[in-house]
Amino acid sequence: MKQAYSIIIVFSLGYLLAIIFRSINTIIAPNLINDIGLTAASLGLLSSSLLIAHAAAQIPLGIYLDSHGPKKVQIALLSLAAIGCIAFALSNNIYVMTFARILMGVGFSGCLMAGFKAVSMYLKPNNYALGNGIIMGAGQIGILITSWPTEIILQYFSWRGAYALFIILIFVIIILTYLFIPNNSTTKTDETLKVQLSGLKKVFEDKALWHLAPLIWITGGAHIALLTLWTGPWLHDVAGLGREQVATSLTIIALSVISGIFLSGLIAKILTKYNVNILKILQYILIVNIFSLIPLFLINHKIAFYTWIIFAMTGQGGILSYPWITERFGLSLSSRANTVVNLGTFVVAFFIQYLIGVIIDLFPLTADGQYNPDAYKMSFFFIFTLQILILLWFFKGKKYLNLNK
């Protein structure tokens, strides 16, 4: 039990760091725009470059987690992330900063999946959903840290100084991982590449997964894209909030994400005891998430802020798929299957985050020099339409997912 606590705490801290560096641009966006002279599209591309790198790393990540275990992979990747963070903080060049964000994306790509792998190796199966939920929920504290706490830091330091403080934490997590995560594992380090790829082929050929995964991709991807960049600008440009009010609102939204993930894991643990299909729970949570976008493209008003709370709480309901995936594919293939799902989520997040910037640049600025509120409405309507289409595809696969039982 003590070992389980250590595993959950250390990997929660690692994922927290990943979320901090994924989300920090939503609070330092004004600083980056002023210092570097970014347009909305270039800001979107700079921020989302981390996401596409994160996605590109997922398949090899799954193979290495299954073959080498979470400890070695986590230490190696966090070291790479530290290099990327240092390069970003020291640069004034948009191309160098984008490359640095790519290094960060690869470096932080294993934080969540390594935690999930450790949970599947060291916890009992009936605790998978709760263990995954704790790691993911605790990691979302990173969103909280990039709201008010970071705003306070920015009152005393530049955004580069804030980066330096968080970089120190990366090295702390590397040391904790080395000291407290066990070396022994059930992974098979002697598997040939051909065997590893054949396992990956089995994952890609699964019909049930291909009906489930797109729903997780479009909801989780939109959730990441909006909360890690565009929520802050929306609060300023549409809701008309000042910088301190934006920070307060982002804090509330971050707390909503954290509570939503913890509640999802807890509810799943309780209901599965009564043989409720975990994918049915996932389905209802994500339907609520999709329809919570409606007020954001129908009205431009502060009242729509409350919709962000619902959206934040429900957007990571896809986490409930990971225990199902582990059970379906077995421990030996769990990381490869989970990273396939994670890959799609970050590819979608990249495109949504970047395309929102492109859409915003199509609209003229307001008289105050802010992004046009109608541009946000168009962006959210575009996301909602995609999500409805994917939801219909999910329902078409009910027989493969056993949702009728």
CSV table of C-alpha atoms in Angstrom, one decimal:
chain,number,residue,atom,x,y,z
A,1,MET,CA,0.0,0.0,0.0
A,2,LYS,CA,2.9,2.4,0.8
A,3,GLN,CA,4.4,1.7,-2.6
A,4,ALA,CA,1.1,2.4,-4.2
A,5,TYR,CA,0.9,5.8,-2.5
A,6,SER,CA,4.4,6.7,-3.6
A,7,ILE,CA,3.7,5.7,-7.2
A,8,ILE,CA,0.5,7.8,-7.3
A,9,ILE,CA,2.1,10.9,-5.6
A,10,VAL,CA,5.3,10.9,-7.8
A,11,PHE,CA,3.4,10.4,-11.1
A,12,SER,CA,0.8,12.9,-10.1
A,13,LEU,CA,3.5,15.5,-9.6
A,14,GLY,CA,5.1,14.6,-12.9
A,15,TYR,CA,1.7,15.1,-14.7
A,16,LEU,CA,1.1,18.3,-12.8
A,17,LEU,CA,4.3,19.7,-14.3
A,18,ALA,CA,3.2,18.6,-17.8
A,19,ILE,CA,-0.1,20.5,-17.3
A,20,ILE,CA,1.7,23.6,-16.0
A,21,PHE,CA,3.8,23.9,-19.2
A,22,ARG,CA,0.9,22.9,-21.4
A,23,SER,CA,-1.3,25.6,-19.9
A,24,ILE,CA,1.0,28.4,-18.9
A,25,ASN,CA,0.5,30.3,-22.2
A,26,THR,CA,-3.1,31.0,-21.3
A,27,ILE,CA,-1.9,33.4,-18.5
A,28,ILE,CA,1.3,34.7,-20.1
A,29,ALA,CA,-0.3,35.1,-23.6
A,30,PRO,CA,-0.4,39.0,-23.2
A,31,ASN,CA,3.3,38.9,-22.2
A,32,LEU,CA,4.2,36.8,-25.2
A,33,ILE,CA,2.2,39.0,-27.6
A,34,ASN,CA,3.9,42.1,-26.3
A,35,ASP,CA,7.4,40.7,-26.1
A,36,ILE,CA,7.5,38.7,-29.3
A,37,GLY,CA,4.8,40.4,-31.4
A,38,LEU,CA,2.6,37.4,-32.0
A,39,THR,CA,-0.6,37.3,-34.0
A,40,ALA,CA,-3.5,35.0,-32.9
A,41,ALA,CA,-2.5,32.4,-35.4
A,42,SER,CA,1.2,32.5,-34.4
A,43,LEU,CA,0.2,32.3,-30.8
A,44,GLY,CA,-2.0,29.3,-31.5
A,45,LEU,CA,0.8,27.6,-33.5
A,46,LEU,CA,3.5,28.3,-30.9
A,47,SER,CA,1.3,26.8,-28.1
A,48,SER,CA,-0.1,23.9,-30.1
A,49,SER,CA,3.4,22.8,-31.3
A,50,LEU,CA,3.8,21.2,-27.9
A,51,LEU,CA,0.5,19.3,-28.5
A,52,ILE,CA,1.5,17.9,-31.9
A,53,ALA,CA,4.9,16.8,-30.6
A,54,HIS,CA,3.1,15.2,-27.7
A,55,ALA,CA,0.9,13.3,-30.1
A,56,ALA,CA,3.8,12.2,-32.3
A,57,ALA,CA,5.6,10.7,-29.4
A,58,GLN,CA,2.6,8.5,-28.2
A,59,ILE,CA,3.2,5.4,-30.3
A,60,PRO,CA,6.9,4.9,-29.5
A,61,LEU,CA,6.1,5.9,-26.0
A,62,GLY,CA,3.6,3.1,-25.7
A,63,ILE,CA,6.1,0.6,-27.0
A,64,TYR,CA,8.8,1.7,-24.6
A,65,LEU,CA,6.5,1.8,-21.6
A,66,ASP,CA,5.5,-1.8,-22.3
A,67,SER,CA,9.1,-2.9,-22.9
A,68,HIS,CA,11.1,-0.8,-20.4
A,69,GLY,CA,8.6,0.2,-17.7
A,70,PRO,CA,7.5,3.7,-16.5
A,71,LYS,CA,10.5,4.6,-14.4
A,72,LYS,CA,13.2,4.7,-17.1
A,73,VAL,CA,10.9,6.3,-19.6
A,74,GLN,CA,9.8,9.0,-17.3
A,75,ILE,CA,13.3,10.0,-16.2
A,76,ALA,CA,14.6,10.1,-19.8
A,77,LEU,CA,11.7,12.2,-21.1
A,78,LEU,CA,11.6,14.7,-18.3
A,79,SER,CA,15.3,15.3,-18.9
A,80,LEU,CA,14.4,16.2,-22.5
A,81,ALA,CA,11.6,18.4,-21.3
A,82,ALA,CA,13.9,20.4,-19.1
A,83,ILE,CA,16.2,21.1,-22.1
A,84,GLY,CA,13.2,22.4,-24.1
A,85,CYS,CA,11.9,24.6,-21.2
A,86,ILE,CA,15.4,26.2,-20.7
A,87,ALA,CA,15.6,26.9,-24.5
A,88,PHE,CA,12.1,28.5,-24.5
A,89,ALA,CA,12.9,30.7,-21.5
A,90,LEU,CA,16.2,32.0,-23.0
A,91,SER,CA,14.9,32.7,-26.6
A,92,ASN,CA,13.4,35.7,-28.3
A,93,ASN,CA,13.0,33.9,-31.7
A,94,ILE,CA,9.6,32.5,-32.6
A,95,TYR,CA,11.2,29.6,-34.5
A,96,VAL,CA,13.5,28.6,-31.7
A,97,MET,CA,10.7,28.9,-29.2
A,98,THR,CA,8.5,26.7,-31.3
A,99,PHE,CA,11.2,24.1,-31.5
A,100,ALA,CA,11.7,24.4,-27.8
A,101,ARG,CA,7.9,23.8,-27.3
A,102,ILE,CA,8.3,20.7,-29.5
A,103,LEU,CA,11.0,19.3,-27.2
A,104,MET,CA,8.8,20.1,-24.3
A,105,GLY,CA,5.9,18.2,-26.0
A,106,VAL,CA,8.0,15.1,-26.4
A,107,GLY,CA,9.5,15.4,-23.0
A,108,PHE,CA,6.2,15.7,-21.2
A,109,SER,CA,4.5,13.1,-23.4
A,110,GLY,CA,5.0,10.2,-21.0
A,111,CYS,CA,3.9,11.8,-17.7
A,112,LEU,CA,0.3,10.6,-17.8
A,113,MET,CA,0.8,7.3,-19.7
A,114,ALA,CA,3.7,6.4,-17.5
A,115,GLY,CA,1.5,6.9,-14.5
A,116,PHE,CA,-1.3,4.8,-16.0
A,117,LYS,CA,1.2,2.1,-16.7
A,118,ALA,CA,2.4,2.1,-13.1
A,119,VAL,CA,-1.2,1.9,-11.9
A,120,SER,CA,-1.9,-1.1,-14.1
A,121,MET,CA,1.3,-2.8,-12.8
A,122,TYR,CA,1.1,-2.1,-9.1
A,123,LEU,CA,-2.6,-1.5,-8.2
A,124,LYS,CA,-5.5,-4.0,-8.1
A,125,PRO,CA,-7.8,-3.9,-11.2
A,126,ASN,CA,-10.7,-2.6,-9.2
A,127,ASN,CA,-8.6,0.4,-8.3
A,128,TYR,CA,-7.5,1.3,-11.9
A,129,ALA,CA,-10.2,3.9,-12.5
A,130,LEU,CA,-9.7,5.6,-9.2
A,131,GLY,CA,-5.9,5.4,-9.4
A,132,ASN,CA,-5.9,6.9,-12.9
A,133,GLY,CA,-8.4,9.5,-11.8
A,134,ILE,CA,-6.2,10.6,-8.9
A,135,ILE,CA,-3.1,11.0,-11.1
A,136,MET,CA,-5.1,12.9,-13.7
A,137,GLY,CA,-7.0,14.9,-11.3
A,138,ALA,CA,-4.0,15.8,-9.2
A,139,GLY,CA,-2.2,16.7,-12.4
A,140,GLN,CA,-4.9,19.2,-13.3
A,141,ILE,CA,-3.8,21.2,-10.3
A,142,GLY,CA,-1.3,22.4,-12.9
A,143,ILE,CA,-4.1,24.4,-14.5
A,144,LEU,CA,-4.8,25.9,-11.1
A,145,ILE,CA,-1.2,26.9,-10.7
A,146,THR,CA,-1.2,28.6,-14.0
A,147,SER,CA,-4.0,30.9,-12.9
A,148,TRP,CA,-3.8,33.0,-9.8
A,149,PRO,CA,-0.4,31.7,-8.5
A,150,THR,CA,1.3,32.4,-11.8
A,151,GLU,CA,-0.3,35.8,-12.0
A,152,ILE,CA,1.1,36.6,-8.6
A,153,ILE,CA,4.6,35.3,-9.7
A,154,LEU,CA,4.3,37.6,-12.8
A,155,GLN,CA,3.9,40.6,-10.5
A,156,TYR,CA,7.5,40.0,-9.2
A,157,PHE,CA,9.2,38.2,-12.1
A,158,SER,CA,9.1,38.2,-15.9
A,159,TRP,CA,7.4,35.3,-17.7
A,160,ARG,CA,11.0,34.0,-18.1
A,161,GLY,CA,11.5,34.1,-14.4
A,162,ALA,CA,8.3,32.1,-13.9
A,163,TYR,CA,9.6,29.5,-16.3
A,164,ALA,CA,12.8,29.3,-14.3
A,165,LEU,CA,10.9,28.5,-11.1
A,166,PHE,CA,9.0,25.7,-12.8
A,167,ILE,CA,12.1,24.3,-14.5
A,168,ILE,CA,13.6,23.7,-11.0
A,169,LEU,CA,10.6,21.6,-10.2
A,170,ILE,CA,11.3,19.3,-13.2
A,171,PHE,CA,14.7,18.3,-11.7
A,172,VAL,CA,13.0,17.7,-8.4
A,173,ILE,CA,10.5,15.3,-10.0
A,174,ILE,CA,13.3,13.5,-11.8
A,175,ILE,CA,15.0,12.9,-8.5
A,176,LEU,CA,11.8,11.7,-6.8
A,177,THR,CA,11.1,9.3,-9.7
A,178,TYR,CA,14.6,7.9,-9.4
A,179,LEU,CA,14.3,7.4,-5.6
A,180,PHE,CA,10.7,6.2,-5.1
A,181,ILE,CA,9.6,4.4,-8.3
A,182,PRO,CA,10.6,0.7,-8.2
A,183,ASN,CA,12.9,-0.8,-10.8
A,184,ASN,CA,11.3,-4.2,-10.9
A,185,SER,CA,8.4,-4.6,-13.4
A,186,THR,CA,6.4,-7.1,-15.4
A,187,THR,CA,7.5,-5.6,-18.7
A,188,LYS,CA,9.1,-7.7,-21.4
A,189,THR,CA,12.4,-6.0,-22.4
A,190,ASP,CA,13.3,-8.9,-24.7
A,191,GLU,CA,10.5,-8.4,-27.2
A,192,THR,CA,11.7,-7.8,-30.7
A,193,LEU,CA,10.5,-4.8,-32.7
A,194,LYS,CA,8.4,-7.1,-34.9
A,195,VAL,CA,6.6,-8.5,-31.9
A,196,GLN,CA,6.0,-5.1,-30.5
A,197,LEU,CA,4.6,-3.8,-33.8
A,198,SER,CA,2.4,-6.9,-34.2
A,199,GLY,CA,0.8,-6.0,-30.8
A,200,LEU,CA,0.3,-2.5,-32.1
A,201,LYS,CA,-1.4,-3.9,-35.2
A,202,LYS,CA,-3.8,-5.8,-32.9
A,203,VAL,CA,-4.8,-2.5,-31.3
A,204,PHE,CA,-5.4,-0.8,-34.6
A,205,GLU,CA,-7.6,-3.6,-35.9
A,206,ASP,CA,-10.0,-3.5,-33.0
A,207,LYS,CA,-13.4,-2.2,-34.2
A,208,ALA,CA,-14.7,-1.3,-30.8
A,209,LEU,CA,-11.8,1.0,-30.2
A,210,TRP,CA,-12.3,2.8,-33.5
A,211,HIS,CA,-15.8,3.7,-32.4
A,212,LEU,CA,-14.8,4.8,-29.0
A,213,ALA,CA,-11.5,6.6,-29.6
A,214,PRO,CA,-12.8,9.4,-31.9
A,215,LEU,CA,-15.3,10.5,-29.2
A,216,ILE,CA,-12.4,10.7,-26.7
A,217,TRP,CA,-10.3,12.5,-29.2
A,218,ILE,CA,-12.8,15.3,-30.1
A,219,THR,CA,-13.9,16.0,-26.6
A,220,GLY,CA,-10.6,15.6,-24.8
A,221,GLY,CA,-8.8,17.5,-27.7
A,222,ALA,CA,-11.2,20.4,-27.5
A,223,HIS,CA,-11.0,20.5,-23.8
A,224,ILE,CA,-7.2,20.7,-23.9
A,225,ALA,CA,-7.1,23.2,-26.8
A,226,LEU,CA,-9.5,25.6,-25.1
A,227,LEU,CA,-8.4,25.4,-21.5
A,228,THR,CA,-4.7,25.6,-22.2
A,229,LEU,CA,-4.9,28.7,-24.4
A,230,TRP,CA,-8.2,30.2,-25.5
A,231,THR,CA,-10.2,30.4,-22.2
A,232,GLY,CA,-8.1,33.3,-20.9
A,233,PRO,CA,-8.4,35.4,-24.0
A,234,TRP,CA,-12.2,34.6,-24.2
A,235,LEU,CA,-12.7,35.8,-20.6
A,236,HIS,CA,-10.9,39.1,-21.5
A,237,ASP,CA,-12.3,39.7,-25.0
A,238,VAL,CA,-15.8,38.4,-24.6
A,239,ALA,CA,-16.7,38.5,-20.9
A,240,GLY,CA,-14.8,41.8,-20.6
A,241,LEU,CA,-12.8,40.8,-17.5
A,242,GLY,CA,-9.7,42.5,-16.3
A,243,ARG,CA,-6.4,40.6,-15.8
A,244,GLU,CA,-7.0,39.9,-12.1
A,245,GLN,CA,-10.6,38.8,-12.8
A,246,VAL,CA,-9.3,36.5,-15.6
A,247,ALA,CA,-6.9,34.9,-13.2
A,248,THR,CA,-9.7,34.4,-10.6
A,249,SER,CA,-12.0,32.9,-13.3
A,250,LEU,CA,-9.2,30.5,-14.5
A,251,THR,CA,-8.7,29.4,-10.9
A,252,ILE,CA,-12.4,28.5,-10.6
A,253,ILE,CA,-12.3,26.7,-14.0
A,254,ALA,CA,-9.2,24.8,-12.9
A,255,LEU,CA,-10.9,23.7,-9.7
A,256,SER,CA,-13.8,22.5,-11.8
A,257,VAL,CA,-11.5,20.3,-13.9
A,258,ILE,CA,-9.9,18.8,-10.8
A,259,SER,CA,-13.2,18.1,-9.1
A,260,GLY,CA,-14.7,16.7,-12.3
A,261,ILE,CA,-11.9,14.2,-12.8
A,262,PHE,CA,-11.9,13.0,-9.2
A,263,LEU,CA,-15.7,12.6,-9.3
A,264,SER,CA,-15.6,10.7,-12.6
A,265,GLY,CA,-13.2,8.2,-11.1
A,266,LEU,CA,-15.1,7.9,-7.8
A,267,ILE,CA,-18.5,7.5,-9.5
A,268,ALA,CA,-17.0,4.9,-11.9
A,269,LYS,CA,-15.6,2.9,-8.9
A,270,ILE,CA,-18.9,2.9,-7.2
A,271,LEU,CA,-21.2,2.1,-10.2
A,272,THR,CA,-18.9,-0.6,-11.6
A,273,LYS,CA,-19.5,-2.5,-8.3
A,274,TYR,CA,-23.1,-2.8,-9.4
A,275,ASN,CA,-22.0,-4.0,-12.9
A,276,VAL,CA,-22.7,-0.7,-14.6
A,277,ASN,CA,-20.8,-0.6,-17.9
A,278,ILE,CA,-18.1,2.0,-17.5
A,279,LEU,CA,-18.5,3.1,-21.1
A,280,LYS,CA,-22.1,4.1,-20.3
A,281,ILE,CA,-20.8,6.4,-17.6
A,282,LEU,CA,-18.3,7.9,-20.0
A,283,GLN,CA,-21.0,8.3,-22.6
A,284,TYR,CA,-23.3,10.4,-20.4
A,285,ILE,CA,-20.4,12.6,-19.1
A,286,LEU,CA,-19.2,13.4,-22.6
A,287,ILE,CA,-22.7,14.2,-23.9
A,288,VAL,CA,-23.1,16.8,-21.2
A,289,ASN,CA,-19.7,18.2,-22.2
A,290,ILE,CA,-20.6,18.5,-25.8
A,291,PHE,CA,-23.9,20.3,-25.2
A,292,SER,CA,-22.2,22.7,-22.7
A,293,LEU,CA,-20.7,24.5,-25.7
A,294,ILE,CA,-24.0,25.7,-26.9
A,295,PRO,CA,-24.2,28.9,-24.8
A,296,LEU,CA,-20.7,29.8,-25.9
A,297,PHE,CA,-21.6,30.2,-29.5
A,298,LEU,CA,-25.2,31.5,-29.0
A,299,ILE,CA,-24.5,34.4,-26.6
A,300,ASN,CA,-21.7,36.8,-25.9
A,301,HIS,CA,-22.2,37.5,-22.2
A,302,LYS,CA,-20.6,37.0,-18.8
A,303,ILE,CA,-23.3,34.4,-18.0
A,304,ALA,CA,-21.7,32.1,-20.5
A,305,PHE,CA,-18.8,31.9,-18.0
A,306,TYR,CA,-20.8,29.3,-16.0
A,307,THR,CA,-20.9,27.1,-19.0
A,308,TRP,CA,-17.1,26.9,-18.8
A,309,ILE,CA,-17.4,25.3,-15.4
A,310,ILE,CA,-19.6,22.5,-16.8
A,311,PHE,CA,-17.3,22.2,-19.8
A,312,ALA,CA,-14.3,22.0,-17.5
A,313,MET,CA,-15.8,19.4,-15.2
A,314,THR,CA,-16.8,17.0,-18.0
A,315,GLY,CA,-14.2,17.4,-20.7
A,316,GLN,CA,-11.9,14.6,-19.5
A,317,GLY,CA,-14.6,12.0,-19.0
A,318,GLY,CA,-12.7,10.0,-21.6
A,319,ILE,CA,-10.3,8.9,-18.8
A,320,LEU,CA,-12.9,6.3,-18.0
A,321,SER,CA,-11.9,4.5,-21.2
A,322,TYR,CA,-8.4,3.6,-19.9
A,323,PRO,CA,-9.5,0.8,-17.4
A,324,TRP,CA,-11.7,-0.6,-20.2
A,325,ILE,CA,-8.8,-0.5,-22.6
A,326,THR,CA,-6.4,-2.2,-20.1
A,327,GLU,CA,-9.0,-5.0,-19.5
A,328,ARG,CA,-9.7,-5.4,-23.2
A,329,PHE,CA,-6.0,-5.6,-24.4
A,330,GLY,CA,-4.3,-6.9,-21.3
A,331,LEU,CA,-1.3,-5.6,-19.3
A,332,SER,CA,1.2,-6.4,-22.0
A,333,LEU,CA,-0.5,-4.2,-24.6
A,334,SER,CA,-2.1,-1.6,-22.3
A,335,SER,CA,0.3,1.2,-22.9
A,336,ARG,CA,0.3,0.8,-26.7
A,337,ALA,CA,-3.5,0.8,-26.7
A,338,ASN,CA,-3.7,3.8,-24.3
A,339,THR,CA,-1.2,5.8,-26.2
A,340,VAL,CA,-3.1,5.3,-29.5
A,341,VAL,CA,-6.1,7.0,-27.8
A,342,ASN,CA,-3.8,9.7,-26.3
A,343,LEU,CA,-2.2,10.3,-29.7
A,344,GLY,CA,-5.5,11.2,-31.3
A,345,THR,CA,-6.5,13.5,-28.4
A,346,PHE,CA,-3.4,15.6,-28.9
A,347,VAL,CA,-3.6,15.6,-32.7
A,348,VAL,CA,-7.1,17.0,-32.4
A,349,ALA,CA,-6.0,19.4,-29.7
A,350,PHE,CA,-3.3,20.8,-31.9
A,351,PHE,CA,-5.6,21.4,-34.9
A,352,ILE,CA,-8.3,22.9,-32.8
A,353,GLN,CA,-5.9,25.2,-30.9
A,354,TYR,CA,-4.3,26.4,-34.1
A,355,LEU,CA,-7.5,26.7,-36.2
A,356,ILE,CA,-9.1,28.8,-33.6
A,357,GLY,CA,-6.3,31.3,-34.0
A,358,VAL,CA,-6.7,31.2,-37.8
A,359,ILE,CA,-10.5,31.8,-37.4
A,360,ILE,CA,-9.9,34.7,-35.0
A,361,ASP,CA,-7.5,36.3,-37.5
A,362,LEU,CA,-10.2,36.2,-40.2
A,363,PHE,CA,-12.3,38.7,-38.2
A,364,PRO,CA,-11.5,42.4,-37.7
A,365,LEU,CA,-10.3,43.5,-34.2
A,366,THR,CA,-12.7,45.4,-32.1
A,367,ALA,CA,-12.4,49.2,-31.5
A,368,ASP,CA,-10.5,48.4,-28.4
A,369,GLY,CA,-8.0,46.3,-30.3
A,370,GLN,CA,-9.3,43.0,-28.9
A,371,TYR,CA,-10.2,39.8,-30.7
A,372,ASN,CA,-13.7,39.8,-32.1
A,373,PRO,CA,-16.3,38.0,-30.0
A,374,ASP,CA,-18.0,36.7,-33.1
A,375,ALA,CA,-14.8,34.9,-34.0
A,376,TYR,CA,-15.0,33.0,-30.8
A,377,LYS,CA,-18.6,32.1,-31.5
A,378,MET,CA,-17.7,30.8,-34.9
A,379,SER,CA,-14.9,28.7,-33.5
A,380,PHE,CA,-17.1,27.1,-30.8
A,381,PHE,CA,-19.8,26.4,-33.3
A,382,PHE,CA,-17.3,24.6,-35.5
A,383,ILE,CA,-16.1,22.5,-32.6
A,384,PHE,CA,-19.7,21.6,-31.6
A,385,THR,CA,-20.6,20.5,-35.1
A,386,LEU,CA,-17.6,18.2,-35.2
A,387,GLN,CA,-18.4,16.7,-31.9
A,388,ILE,CA,-22.0,16.0,-32.8
A,389,LEU,CA,-20.8,14.1,-36.0
A,390,ILE,CA,-18.4,12.0,-33.9
A,391,LEU,CA,-21.1,11.3,-31.3
A,392,LEU,CA,-23.2,9.8,-34.0
A,393,TRP,CA,-20.3,7.6,-35.1
A,394,PHE,CA,-19.9,6.5,-31.5
A,395,PHE,CA,-23.6,5.5,-31.3
A,396,LYS,CA,-23.2,3.5,-34.5
A,397,GLY,CA,-20.7,1.3,-32.7
A,398,LYS,CA,-22.9,0.3,-29.8
A,399,LYS,CA,-22.9,-3.4,-30.7
A,400,TYR,CA,-19.1,-3.5,-30.6
A,401,LEU,CA,-18.9,-1.6,-27.3
A,402,ASN,CA,-21.7,-3.7,-25.6
A,403,LEU,CA,-23.5,-0.5,-24.7
A,404,ASN,CA,-26.9,-2.2,-25.0
A,405,LYS,CA,-26.1,-4.4,-22.0
